[in-house]
CSV table of C-alpha atoms and ligand atoms in Angstrom, one decimal:
chain,number,residue,atom,x,y,z
A,209,UNK,CA,-76.4,26.5,92.9
A,210,UNK,CA,-76.1,25.9,96.6
A,211,UNK,CA,-73.6,27.8,98.7
A,212,UNK,CA,-72.6,27.3,102.3
A,213,UNK,CA,-69.8,28.2,104.7
A,214,UNK,CA,-67.5,25.2,105.3
A,215,UNK,CA,-64.8,24.6,107.9
A,216,UNK,CA,-61.5,24.6,106.1
A,217,UNK,CA,-60.0,22.1,108.6
A,218,UNK,CA,-59.9,18.8,106.7
A,219,UNK,CA,-60.6,16.9,109.9
A,220,UNK,CA,-63.8,18.8,110.5
A,221,UNK,CA,-65.4,20.2,107.3
A,222,UNK,CA,-68.6,21.2,109.2
A,223,UNK,CA,-71.0,23.2,107.1
A,224,UNK,CA,-73.1,26.2,108.0
A,225,UNK,CA,-75.7,28.4,106.2
A,226,UNK,CA,-74.1,31.0,104.0
A,227,UNK,CA,-76.0,33.7,105.9
A,228,UNK,CA,-74.6,32.8,109.4
A,229,UNK,CA,-72.5,35.5,110.9
A,230,UNK,CA,-69.4,33.5,111.9
A,231,UNK,CA,-65.7,34.0,111.2
A,232,UNK,CA,-64.4,30.7,112.6
A,233,UNK,CA,-65.9,27.2,112.8
A,234,UNK,CA,-68.1,27.0,115.9
A,235,UNK,CA,-67.3,23.3,116.1
A,236,UNK,CA,-63.4,23.3,115.9
A,237,UNK,CA,-62.3,27.0,115.7
A,238,UNK,CA,-60.9,26.5,112.1
A,239,UNK,CA,-61.0,29.0,109.3
A,240,UNK,CA,-64.1,29.1,107.1
A,241,UNK,CA,-64.5,29.2,103.4
A,242,UNK,CA,-67.3,29.7,100.9
A,243,UNK,CA,-68.2,26.4,99.2
A,244,UNK,CA,-70.5,25.8,96.2
A,245,UNK,CA,-72.3,22.7,95.0
A,246,UNK,CA,-74.3,22.5,91.8
A,247,UNK,CA,-73.5,22.5,88.2
A,248,UNK,CA,-71.1,25.2,86.9
A,249,UNK,CA,-71.4,26.0,83.2
A,250,UNK,CA,-68.8,24.5,80.9
A,251,UNK,CA,-65.5,26.3,80.7
A,252,UNK,CA,-65.9,27.5,77.2
A,253,UNK,CA,-69.3,28.9,77.9
A,254,UNK,CA,-68.0,30.8,81.0
A,255,UNK,CA,-65.1,32.3,79.0
A,256,UNK,CA,-67.4,33.6,76.2
A,257,UNK,CA,-70.0,34.9,78.7
A,258,UNK,CA,-67.3,36.9,80.6
A,259,UNK,CA,-65.9,38.2,77.3
A,260,UNK,CA,-69.3,39.3,76.0
A,261,UNK,CA,-69.9,41.2,79.2
A,262,UNK,CA,-67.0,43.6,78.2
A,263,UNK,CA,-69.5,45.1,75.8
A,264,UNK,CA,-72.1,45.8,78.5
A,265,UNK,CA,-72.7,48.9,80.5
A,266,UNK,CA,-74.4,47.1,83.3
A,267,UNK,CA,-72.8,48.1,86.6
A,268,UNK,CA,-72.0,44.5,87.5
A,269,UNK,CA,-70.4,43.8,84.1
A,270,UNK,CA,-68.3,46.9,84.3
A,271,UNK,CA,-66.7,45.6,87.6
A,272,UNK,CA,-63.6,43.5,87.2
A,273,UNK,CA,-64.9,41.4,90.1
A,274,UNK,CA,-68.6,40.9,89.4
A,275,UNK,CA,-68.0,40.2,85.7
A,276,UNK,CA,-66.8,36.8,86.9
A,277,UNK,CA,-69.6,36.4,89.4
A,278,UNK,CA,-70.3,32.7,88.4
A,279,UNK,CA,-67.0,31.9,90.3
A,280,UNK,CA,-68.4,33.1,93.6
A,281,UNK,CA,-72.2,32.7,93.5
A,282,UNK,CA,-72.9,33.3,97.2
A,283,UNK,CA,-75.5,36.0,96.6
A,284,UNK,CA,-79.1,35.2,95.5
A,285,UNK,CA,-79.8,38.8,94.7
A,286,UNK,CA,-77.3,41.3,93.4
A,287,UNK,CA,-79.1,44.4,94.6
A,288,UNK,CA,-76.8,44.4,97.7
A,289,UNK,CA,-73.7,44.9,95.6
A,290,UNK,CA,-71.7,48.2,96.0
A,291,UNK,CA,-69.3,48.6,93.1
A,292,UNK,CA,-66.8,51.4,92.4
A,293,UNK,CA,-65.6,49.7,89.2
A,294,UNK,CA,-63.0,47.7,91.1
A,295,UNK,CA,-60.6,45.2,89.3
A,296,UNK,CA,-60.1,45.8,85.6
A,297,UNK,CA,-56.4,46.2,86.4
A,298,UNK,CA,-53.7,45.9,83.8
A,299,UNK,CA,-50.9,43.4,83.1
A,300,UNK,CA,-47.8,45.5,82.4
A,301,UNK,CA,-44.6,44.4,80.7
A,302,UNK,CA,-41.5,45.7,82.6
A,303,UNK,CA,-38.3,45.0,80.7
A,304,UNK,CA,-36.1,47.0,83.1
A,305,UNK,CA,-37.5,45.2,86.1
A,306,UNK,CA,-37.2,41.8,84.3
A,307,UNK,CA,-33.4,42.5,83.8
A,308,UNK,CA,-33.1,43.5,87.4
A,309,UNK,CA,-34.9,40.4,88.5
A,310,UNK,CA,-32.7,38.1,86.3
A,311,UNK,CA,-35.6,37.2,83.9
A,312,UNK,CA,-36.0,37.4,80.2
A,313,UNK,CA,-39.5,38.8,80.7
A,314,UNK,CA,-41.6,39.9,83.6
A,315,UNK,CA,-45.2,41.2,83.8
A,316,UNK,CA,-46.8,43.0,86.7
A,317,UNK,CA,-50.5,42.6,87.5
A,318,UNK,CA,-51.0,46.1,89.0
A,319,UNK,CA,-53.7,46.1,91.6
A,320,UNK,CA,-52.8,49.7,92.5
A,321,UNK,CA,-55.1,50.7,89.6
A,322,UNK,CA,-58.1,49.9,91.8
A,323,UNK,CA,-60.5,52.7,93.0
A,324,UNK,CA,-58.8,53.0,96.4
A,325,UNK,CA,-55.4,52.0,95.1
A,326,UNK,CA,-55.0,48.5,96.3
A,327,UNK,CA,-56.1,44.9,95.7
A,328,UNK,CA,-58.3,45.1,98.8
A,329,UNK,CA,-61.1,46.6,96.6
A,330,UNK,CA,-61.5,43.2,94.8
A,331,UNK,CA,-62.4,41.6,98.1
A,332,UNK,CA,-64.2,44.5,99.8
A,333,UNK,CA,-66.9,44.7,97.2
A,334,UNK,CA,-67.9,41.1,98.0
A,335,UNK,CA,-67.5,41.6,101.8
A,336,UNK,CA,-69.7,44.7,101.8
A,337,UNK,CA,-72.3,43.0,99.6
A,338,UNK,CA,-72.5,40.2,102.2
A,339,UNK,CA,-72.7,42.8,105.0
A,340,UNK,CA,-75.7,44.5,103.3
A,341,UNK,CA,-77.4,41.3,102.5
A,342,UNK,CA,-77.2,40.3,106.2
A,343,UNK,CA,-78.7,43.7,107.1
A,344,UNK,CA,-75.6,44.7,109.1
A,345,UNK,CA,-75.3,48.5,109.9
A,346,UNK,CA,-71.8,48.8,111.1
A,347,UNK,CA,-68.6,47.2,109.7
A,348,UNK,CA,-65.1,47.1,111.2
A,349,UNK,CA,-61.6,46.0,110.4
A,350,UNK,CA,-58.1,46.3,111.8
A,351,UNK,CA,-55.7,47.3,109.1
A,352,UNK,CA,-52.1,48.2,108.2
A,353,UNK,CA,-53.9,50.8,106.0
A,354,UNK,CA,-55.2,49.5,102.7
A,355,UNK,CA,-58.0,47.4,104.1
A,356,UNK,CA,-59.2,50.3,106.1
A,357,UNK,CA,-59.1,52.7,103.1
A,358,UNK,CA,-61.0,50.2,101.0
A,359,UNK,CA,-63.6,49.3,103.7
A,360,UNK,CA,-64.2,53.0,104.4
A,361,UNK,CA,-64.9,53.7,100.7
A,362,UNK,CA,-67.2,50.7,100.1
A,363,UNK,CA,-69.0,51.0,103.4
A,364,UNK,CA,-69.7,54.7,102.9
A,365,UNK,CA,-70.8,54.1,99.3
A,366,UNK,CA,-73.2,51.5,100.5
A,367,UNK,CA,-74.7,53.5,103.4
A,368,UNK,CA,-72.9,51.5,106.2
A,369,UNK,CA,-71.0,52.9,109.1
A,370,UNK,CA,-67.2,52.0,108.8
A,371,UNK,CA,-65.1,51.7,112.0
A,372,UNK,CA,-61.4,51.2,111.5
A,373,UNK,CA,-58.7,50.2,114.0
A,374,UNK,CA,-55.2,50.9,113.0
A,375,UNK,CA,-51.8,50.6,114.8
A,376,UNK,CA,-50.9,54.1,116.0
A,377,UNK,CA,-48.0,55.6,114.2
A,378,UNK,CA,-47.5,52.6,111.9
A,379,UNK,CA,-49.5,53.2,108.8
A,380,UNK,CA,-48.7,55.6,105.9
A,381,UNK,CA,-50.4,58.9,105.7
A,382,UNK,CA,-51.8,58.2,102.3
A,383,UNK,CA,-53.8,55.4,103.7
A,384,UNK,CA,-54.9,57.1,106.9
A,385,UNK,CA,-55.9,60.2,104.8
A,386,UNK,CA,-58.1,58.0,102.6
A,387,UNK,CA,-59.9,56.5,105.6
A,388,UNK,CA,-60.6,59.9,107.1
A,389,UNK,CA,-61.8,61.3,103.8
A,390,UNK,CA,-64.1,58.4,103.1
A,391,UNK,CA,-65.7,59.0,106.5
A,392,UNK,CA,-64.6,56.1,108.7
A,393,UNK,CA,-64.7,56.4,112.4
A,394,UNK,CA,-60.9,55.9,113.0
A,395,UNK,CA,-59.4,54.5,116.2
A,396,UNK,CA,-55.6,54.5,116.4
A,397,UNK,CA,-54.7,51.9,118.9
A,398,UNK,CA,-51.4,51.7,120.7
A,399,UNK,CA,-50.7,48.1,119.8
A,400,UNK,CA,-49.6,46.2,116.7
A,401,UNK,CA,-51.8,44.6,114.0
A,402,UNK,CA,-51.9,41.2,115.6
A,403,UNK,CA,-52.9,42.5,119.0
A,404,UNK,CA,-55.6,44.8,117.5
A,405,UNK,CA,-57.1,41.9,115.5
A,406,UNK,CA,-57.7,40.0,118.7
A,407,UNK,CA,-59.3,43.1,120.2
A,408,UNK,CA,-61.5,43.8,117.3
A,409,UNK,CA,-62.8,40.2,117.2
A,410,UNK,CA,-64.0,40.6,120.8
A,411,UNK,CA,-65.6,44.0,120.0
A,412,UNK,CA,-67.3,42.8,116.8
A,413,UNK,CA,-69.0,40.0,118.7
A,414,UNK,CA,-70.0,42.2,121.7
A,415,UNK,CA,-71.3,45.1,119.6
A,416,UNK,CA,-72.8,43.2,116.7
A,417,UNK,CA,-70.4,44.8,114.2
A,418,UNK,CA,-69.6,42.9,111.0
A,419,UNK,CA,-65.9,42.1,110.7
A,420,UNK,CA,-64.3,42.7,107.3
A,421,UNK,CA,-60.8,41.5,107.8
A,422,UNK,CA,-59.5,38.8,105.4
A,423,UNK,CA,-60.7,36.2,108.0
A,424,UNK,CA,-64.1,37.0,106.4
A,425,UNK,CA,-64.5,34.4,103.7
A,426,UNK,CA,-66.4,36.7,101.4
A,427,UNK,CA,-63.3,39.0,101.1
A,428,UNK,CA,-61.3,36.0,100.0
A,429,UNK,CA,-64.0,35.1,97.3
A,430,UNK,CA,-63.7,38.6,95.8
A,431,UNK,CA,-59.9,38.5,95.8
A,432,UNK,CA,-60.1,35.3,93.6
A,433,UNK,CA,-61.1,37.6,90.8
A,434,UNK,CA,-57.5,38.9,90.6
A,435,UNK,CA,-56.1,35.6,89.3
A,436,UNK,CA,-59.3,35.0,87.2
A,437,UNK,CA,-58.9,38.3,85.4
A,438,UNK,CA,-55.1,37.7,85.1
A,439,UNK,CA,-55.8,34.3,83.3
A,440,UNK,CA,-58.4,35.9,81.0
A,441,UNK,CA,-55.9,38.6,80.1
A,442,UNK,CA,-53.4,35.8,79.3
A,443,UNK,CA,-55.9,33.9,77.1
A,444,UNK,CA,-56.2,31.3,79.9
A,445,UNK,CA,-52.5,30.3,79.7
A,446,UNK,CA,-51.2,29.8,83.2
A,447,UNK,CA,-47.7,31.3,83.9
A,448,UNK,CA,-45.0,29.3,85.6
A,449,UNK,CA,-45.0,31.5,88.7
A,450,UNK,CA,-47.3,34.0,90.4
A,451,UNK,CA,-45.3,36.1,92.9
A,452,UNK,CA,-47.0,38.1,95.6
A,453,UNK,CA,-46.2,39.7,98.9
A,454,UNK,CA,-47.4,37.9,102.1
A,455,UNK,CA,-48.7,39.7,105.2
A,456,UNK,CA,-51.8,38.3,106.8
A,457,UNK,CA,-51.8,35.7,103.9
A,458,UNK,CA,-55.4,36.3,102.8
A,459,UNK,CA,-54.3,37.0,99.2
A,460,UNK,CA,-52.3,33.8,99.1
A,461,UNK,CA,-55.3,31.9,100.3
A,462,UNK,CA,-57.5,33.7,97.7
A,463,UNK,CA,-55.2,33.1,94.8
A,464,UNK,CA,-54.7,29.5,95.6
A,465,UNK,CA,-58.4,28.8,96.0
A,466,UNK,CA,-59.2,30.7,92.7
A,467,UNK,CA,-56.5,28.8,90.8
A,468,UNK,CA,-57.6,25.4,92.0
A,469,UNK,CA,-61.2,26.1,91.2
A,470,UNK,CA,-60.2,27.3,87.7
A,471,UNK,CA,-58.3,24.1,87.2
A,472,UNK,CA,-61.2,22.0,88.4
A,473,UNK,CA,-63.6,23.8,86.0
A,474,UNK,CA,-61.1,23.3,83.1
A,475,UNK,CA,-60.6,27.1,82.7
A,476,UNK,CA,-56.8,26.5,82.9
A,477,UNK,CA,-54.9,23.3,82.4
A,478,UNK,CA,-52.3,23.6,85.2
A,479,UNK,CA,-51.5,25.5,88.4
A,480,UNK,CA,-48.8,28.2,88.4
A,481,UNK,CA,-46.5,28.0,91.4
A,482,UNK,CA,-47.1,30.6,94.1
A,483,UNK,CA,-44.1,32.5,95.5
A,484,UNK,CA,-44.9,34.3,98.7
A,485,UNK,CA,-42.4,37.1,99.6
A,486,UNK,CA,-42.1,38.4,103.1
A,487,UNK,CA,-40.1,41.2,104.7
A,488,UNK,CA,-37.2,39.9,106.7
A,489,UNK,CA,-38.4,41.4,110.0
A,490,UNK,CA,-42.0,40.0,109.5
A,491,UNK,CA,-41.4,36.6,108.0
A,492,UNK,CA,-43.2,34.0,110.1
A,493,UNK,CA,-44.5,32.1,107.1
A,494,UNK,CA,-41.1,31.9,105.5
A,495,UNK,CA,-39.6,30.7,108.8
A,496,UNK,CA,-42.3,28.1,109.2
A,497,UNK,CA,-41.7,26.6,105.7
A,498,UNK,CA,-38.0,26.7,106.3
A,499,UNK,CA,-38.3,24.8,109.5
A,500,UNK,CA,-40.6,22.3,108.0
A,501,UNK,CA,-42.2,21.9,111.4
A,502,UNK,CA,-45.9,21.5,112.4
A,503,UNK,CA,-46.0,24.4,114.8
A,504,UNK,CA,-46.5,27.9,113.4
A,505,UNK,CA,-44.5,30.4,115.4
A,506,UNK,CA,-45.7,34.0,115.2
A,507,UNK,CA,-43.1,36.8,115.2
A,508,UNK,CA,-44.0,38.8,118.4
A,509,UNK,CA,-42.6,42.1,117.4
A,510,UNK,CA,-42.7,42.3,113.6
A,511,UNK,CA,-40.8,45.1,111.9
A,512,UNK,CA,-40.5,46.5,108.4
A,513,UNK,CA,-40.8,49.8,106.6
A,514,UNK,CA,-43.2,48.0,104.2
A,515,UNK,CA,-45.9,48.7,106.9
A,516,UNK,CA,-48.6,47.0,104.8
A,517,UNK,CA,-47.0,43.6,105.6
A,518,UNK,CA,-45.9,44.3,109.1
A,519,UNK,CA,-47.7,41.3,110.5
A,520,UNK,CA,-46.3,38.7,112.8
A,521,UNK,CA,-49.2,36.3,113.4
A,522,UNK,CA,-51.0,35.9,110.0
A,523,UNK,CA,-54.5,34.4,110.5
A,524,UNK,CA,-54.7,32.7,107.1
A,525,UNK,CA,-51.4,30.7,107.4
A,526,UNK,CA,-53.2,27.3,107.3
A,527,UNK,CA,-54.9,28.2,104.0
A,528,UNK,CA,-51.6,29.7,102.6
A,529,UNK,CA,-49.8,26.5,103.6
A,530,UNK,CA,-52.3,24.4,101.6
A,531,UNK,CA,-52.1,26.6,98.6
A,532,UNK,CA,-48.4,27.0,98.5
A,533,UNK,CA,-48.0,23.2,98.9
A,534,UNK,CA,-50.7,22.4,96.3
A,535,UNK,CA,-49.0,24.7,93.7
A,536,UNK,CA,-45.5,23.4,94.4
A,537,UNK,CA,-44.7,26.9,95.5
A,538,UNK,CA,-42.4,28.5,98.1
A,539,UNK,CA,-41.7,31.5,100.3
A,540,UNK,CA,-38.8,33.8,100.3
A,541,UNK,CA,-37.8,36.8,102.5
A,542,UNK,CA,-36.1,40.0,101.5
A,543,UNK,CA,-34.3,42.8,103.4
A,544,UNK,CA,-35.3,46.4,103.7
A,545,UNK,CA,-32.5,47.4,101.3
A,546,UNK,CA,-33.7,44.9,98.7
A,547,UNK,CA,-37.3,46.1,98.9
A,548,UNK,CA,-36.2,49.8,98.7
A,549,UNK,CA,-34.1,49.3,95.6
A,550,UNK,CA,-36.5,47.0,93.9
A,551,UNK,CA,-39.2,49.6,94.5
A,552,UNK,CA,-37.1,52.3,92.8
A,553,UNK,CA,-36.5,50.0,89.8
A,554,UNK,CA,-40.3,49.5,89.4
A,555,UNK,CA,-40.6,53.2,89.6
A,556,UNK,CA,-38.1,53.6,86.7
A,557,UNK,CA,-40.2,51.4,84.6
A,558,UNK,CA,-42.8,54.2,84.8
A,559,UNK,CA,-45.0,51.9,86.8
A,560,UNK,CA,-44.4,52.5,90.5
A,561,UNK,CA,-45.9,50.7,93.6
A,562,UNK,CA,-45.9,50.9,97.4
A,563,UNK,CA,-43.1,49.3,99.4
A,564,UNK,CA,-44.9,46.0,100.2
A,565,UNK,CA,-45.5,45.4,96.5
A,566,UNK,CA,-41.9,45.8,95.7
A,567,UNK,CA,-41.0,42.8,97.8
A,568,UNK,CA,-42.1,40.8,94.8
A,569,UNK,CA,-39.3,42.0,92.5
A,570,UNK,CA,-36.8,41.8,95.3
A,571,UNK,CA,-38.0,38.2,95.8
A,572,UNK,CA,-37.8,37.4,92.1
A,573,UNK,CA,-34.2,38.7,92.0
A,574,UNK,CA,-33.2,36.5,95.0
A,575,UNK,CA,-35.0,33.4,93.6
A,576,UNK,CA,-33.4,33.7,90.1
A,577,UNK,CA,-30.0,34.1,91.7
A,578,UNK,CA,-30.6,31.0,93.7
A,579,UNK,CA,-31.8,29.1,90.6
A,580,UNK,CA,-35.3,28.5,92.0
A,581,UNK,CA,-36.8,30.6,89.2
A,582,UNK,CA,-35.1,30.2,85.8
A,583,UNK,CA,-34.4,33.2,83.5
A,584,UNK,CA,-36.8,31.9,80.9
A,585,UNK,CA,-39.7,31.2,83.2
A,586,UNK,CA,-43.0,32.9,82.6
A,587,UNK,CA,-43.5,35.1,85.7
A,588,UNK,CA,-46.3,37.4,86.8
A,589,UNK,CA,-45.7,39.5,89.9
A,590,UNK,CA,-48.6,41.2,91.6
A,591,UNK,CA,-48.2,44.8,92.6
A,592,UNK,CA,-50.6,45.1,95.4
A,593,UNK,CA,-50.7,48.9,96.0
A,594,UNK,CA,-50.4,52.2,94.3
A,595,UNK,CA,-47.1,54.3,94.3
A,596,UNK,CA,-48.9,57.2,96.0
A,597,UNK,CA,-49.9,55.2,99.1
A,598,UNK,CA,-46.6,56.0,100.8
A,599,UNK,CA,-44.9,59.2,99.4
A,600,UNK,CA,-42.9,59.8,102.6
A,601,UNK,CA,-41.0,56.5,102.0
A,602,UNK,CA,-40.2,57.6,98.4
A,603,UNK,CA,-39.0,61.0,99.4
A,604,UNK,CA,-36.7,59.7,102.1
A,605,UNK,CA,-35.3,57.0,99.8
A,606,UNK,CA,-34.4,59.4,97.0
A,607,UNK,CA,-32.9,62.0,99.4
A,608,UNK,CA,-30.9,59.4,101.2
A,609,UNK,CA,-32.8,59.7,104.5
A,610,UNK,CA,-34.4,56.2,104.7
A,611,UNK,CA,-33.3,54.1,107.6
A,612,UNK,CA,-34.4,50.5,108.5
A,613,UNK,CA,-36.5,49.9,111.6
A,614,UNK,CA,-33.3,49.2,113.5
A,615,UNK,CA,-32.0,52.6,112.6
A,616,UNK,CA,-29.4,51.3,110.1
A,617,UNK,CA,-29.2,53.7,107.1
A,618,UNK,CA,-30.3,52.3,103.7
A,619,UNK,CA,-28.3,53.3,100.6
A,620,UNK,CA,-30.4,54.4,97.7
A,621,UNK,CA,-28.7,52.6,94.7
A,622,UNK,CA,-31.3,54.3,92.4
A,623,UNK,CA,-31.7,57.6,94.3
A,624,UNK,CA,-33.0,60.6,92.5
A,625,UNK,CA,-32.5,63.7,94.6
A,626,UNK,CA,-34.3,66.9,93.5
A,627,UNK,CA,-32.0,69.9,93.0
A,628,UNK,CA,-32.7,73.4,94.4
A,629,UNK,CA,-31.8,76.0,91.8
A,630,UNK,CA,-31.8,79.8,91.6
A,631,UNK,CA,-34.2,81.6,89.3
A,632,UNK,CA,-31.5,82.1,86.7
A,633,UNK,CA,-31.6,80.6,83.2
A,634,UNK,CA,-27.8,80.6,82.8
A,635,UNK,CA,-27.2,78.6,85.9
A,636,UNK,CA,-30.0,76.2,85.1
A,637,UNK,CA,-28.8,75.7,81.5
A,638,UNK,CA,-25.3,75.0,82.9
A,639,UNK,CA,-26.7,72.5,85.3
A,640,UNK,CA,-28.7,70.7,82.5
A,641,UNK,CA,-25.6,70.6,80.3
B,140,F0G,N1,-49.5,44.4,99.9
B,140,F0G,C1,-50.3,45.4,100.4
B,140,F0G,C2,-50.1,46.7,99.7
B,140,F0G,C3,-51.1,45.2,101.5
B,140,F0G,O1,-51.8,46.2,101.9
B,140,F0G,C4,-51.2,43.9,102.1
B,140,F0G,C5,-52.0,43.7,103.3
B,140,F0G,C6,-50.4,42.9,101.6
B,140,F0G,C7,-49.6,43.1,100.5
B,140,F0G,C8,-50.4,41.5,102.2
B,140,F0G,O2,-51.6,40.9,101.8
B,140,F0G,O3,-52.4,40.3,104.1
B,140,F0G,O4,-53.3,39.2,102.1
B,140,F0G,O5,-51.0,38.7,102.8
B,140,F0G,N2,-52.6,44.6,103.9
B,140,F0G,C9,-53.6,44.4,105.0
B,140,F0G,C10,-54.2,45.7,105.4
B,140,F0G,C11,-53.1,43.6,106.1
B,140,F0G,O6,-54.7,45.8,106.5
B,140,F0G,O7,-54.4,46.6,104.5
B,140,F0G,P1,-52.1,39.7,102.8
């Protein structure tokens, strides 16, 4: 099997060695992707190999990413792999959320069950393996919180030095706390995500630090495993829709690439449609598709309480455009109120997620109301982060203190305020009826 880095730009397609430390095409500036040539095993053989590995206690086979390593064969030696048993996340049926979303049935693929609580772990295990293979000592990322938590954990576990850059005051404490605990050198910059990404790219080059944002093609390779595992759990039957939140659009790029590769290898027989949901105040991709124009216009001052997707200039938009188009998919945007209520409904299913993840259910509800998704459609929504990532948001919602970034109060349709009671059995019994 031969692997190389290839320019994603169809007019260029320049190729580079898989071990070159580049994040954009040196010829045209386009995005890069990992590309493989050589014989892949037949689909049936791959399916039974992956299934048989479920019996194994080998550390690679226990990983819900590396169990599928034939789909991203960029390493020639697996000793560089750092695994924390990422992936292996459940598909959960959620009847209450289905009803709320206007569907007969809805399943969640819950990436919050990952070791650091988000889907970033699927990609980070691959990114850190590549960093170690290249002999890099320091790794860096800018993050709205989850990438930094994940990078800090995997880098520290692998003996690398993690340096994270985060927008000052705009990430949840749960995520910041993880980065500190996992030992990352943490720089809070007084700028937004998009501005800091530009800064970090300059610093990475100047200081020889390996960049682990989703512009890194190896992160994208690892995130393909989310849809591969999803299809295996569904006995290789593709759903009608895969719904996911869109921020920097790396996950959309990864899902699309993974699905197209699975189709090409005969692992699935059709592509599900991708529905990318953005928050109203940070919706450049939705706007772009609505306008149907060629020029992508960033949102200069993105706003949303779903801080994970507070991104106005997503780097992976060209890849996301290709994937959404190839799958016959679409993009939708949802309001702060819609996200907040959808999130509480997911909570009442006993499942829970962080705010950005709830954009999926809010989007499904809007898309079924508009007739774009039909009630009987087979839909999988991806919950990207764990409920405990942002407890502050939850407490404010349930106690009627949540306000949108403009200051407008949000009304908790599913609020659940805790009651303060005296230490008196009679009064408590009366209260509980
Ligand atoms: N959901 C969560 C919980 C996220 O943390 C992110 C991105 C997304 C959705 C959007 O995914 O960027 O691939 O479109 N978080 C990044 C971070 C940007 O820094 O943690 P995307």
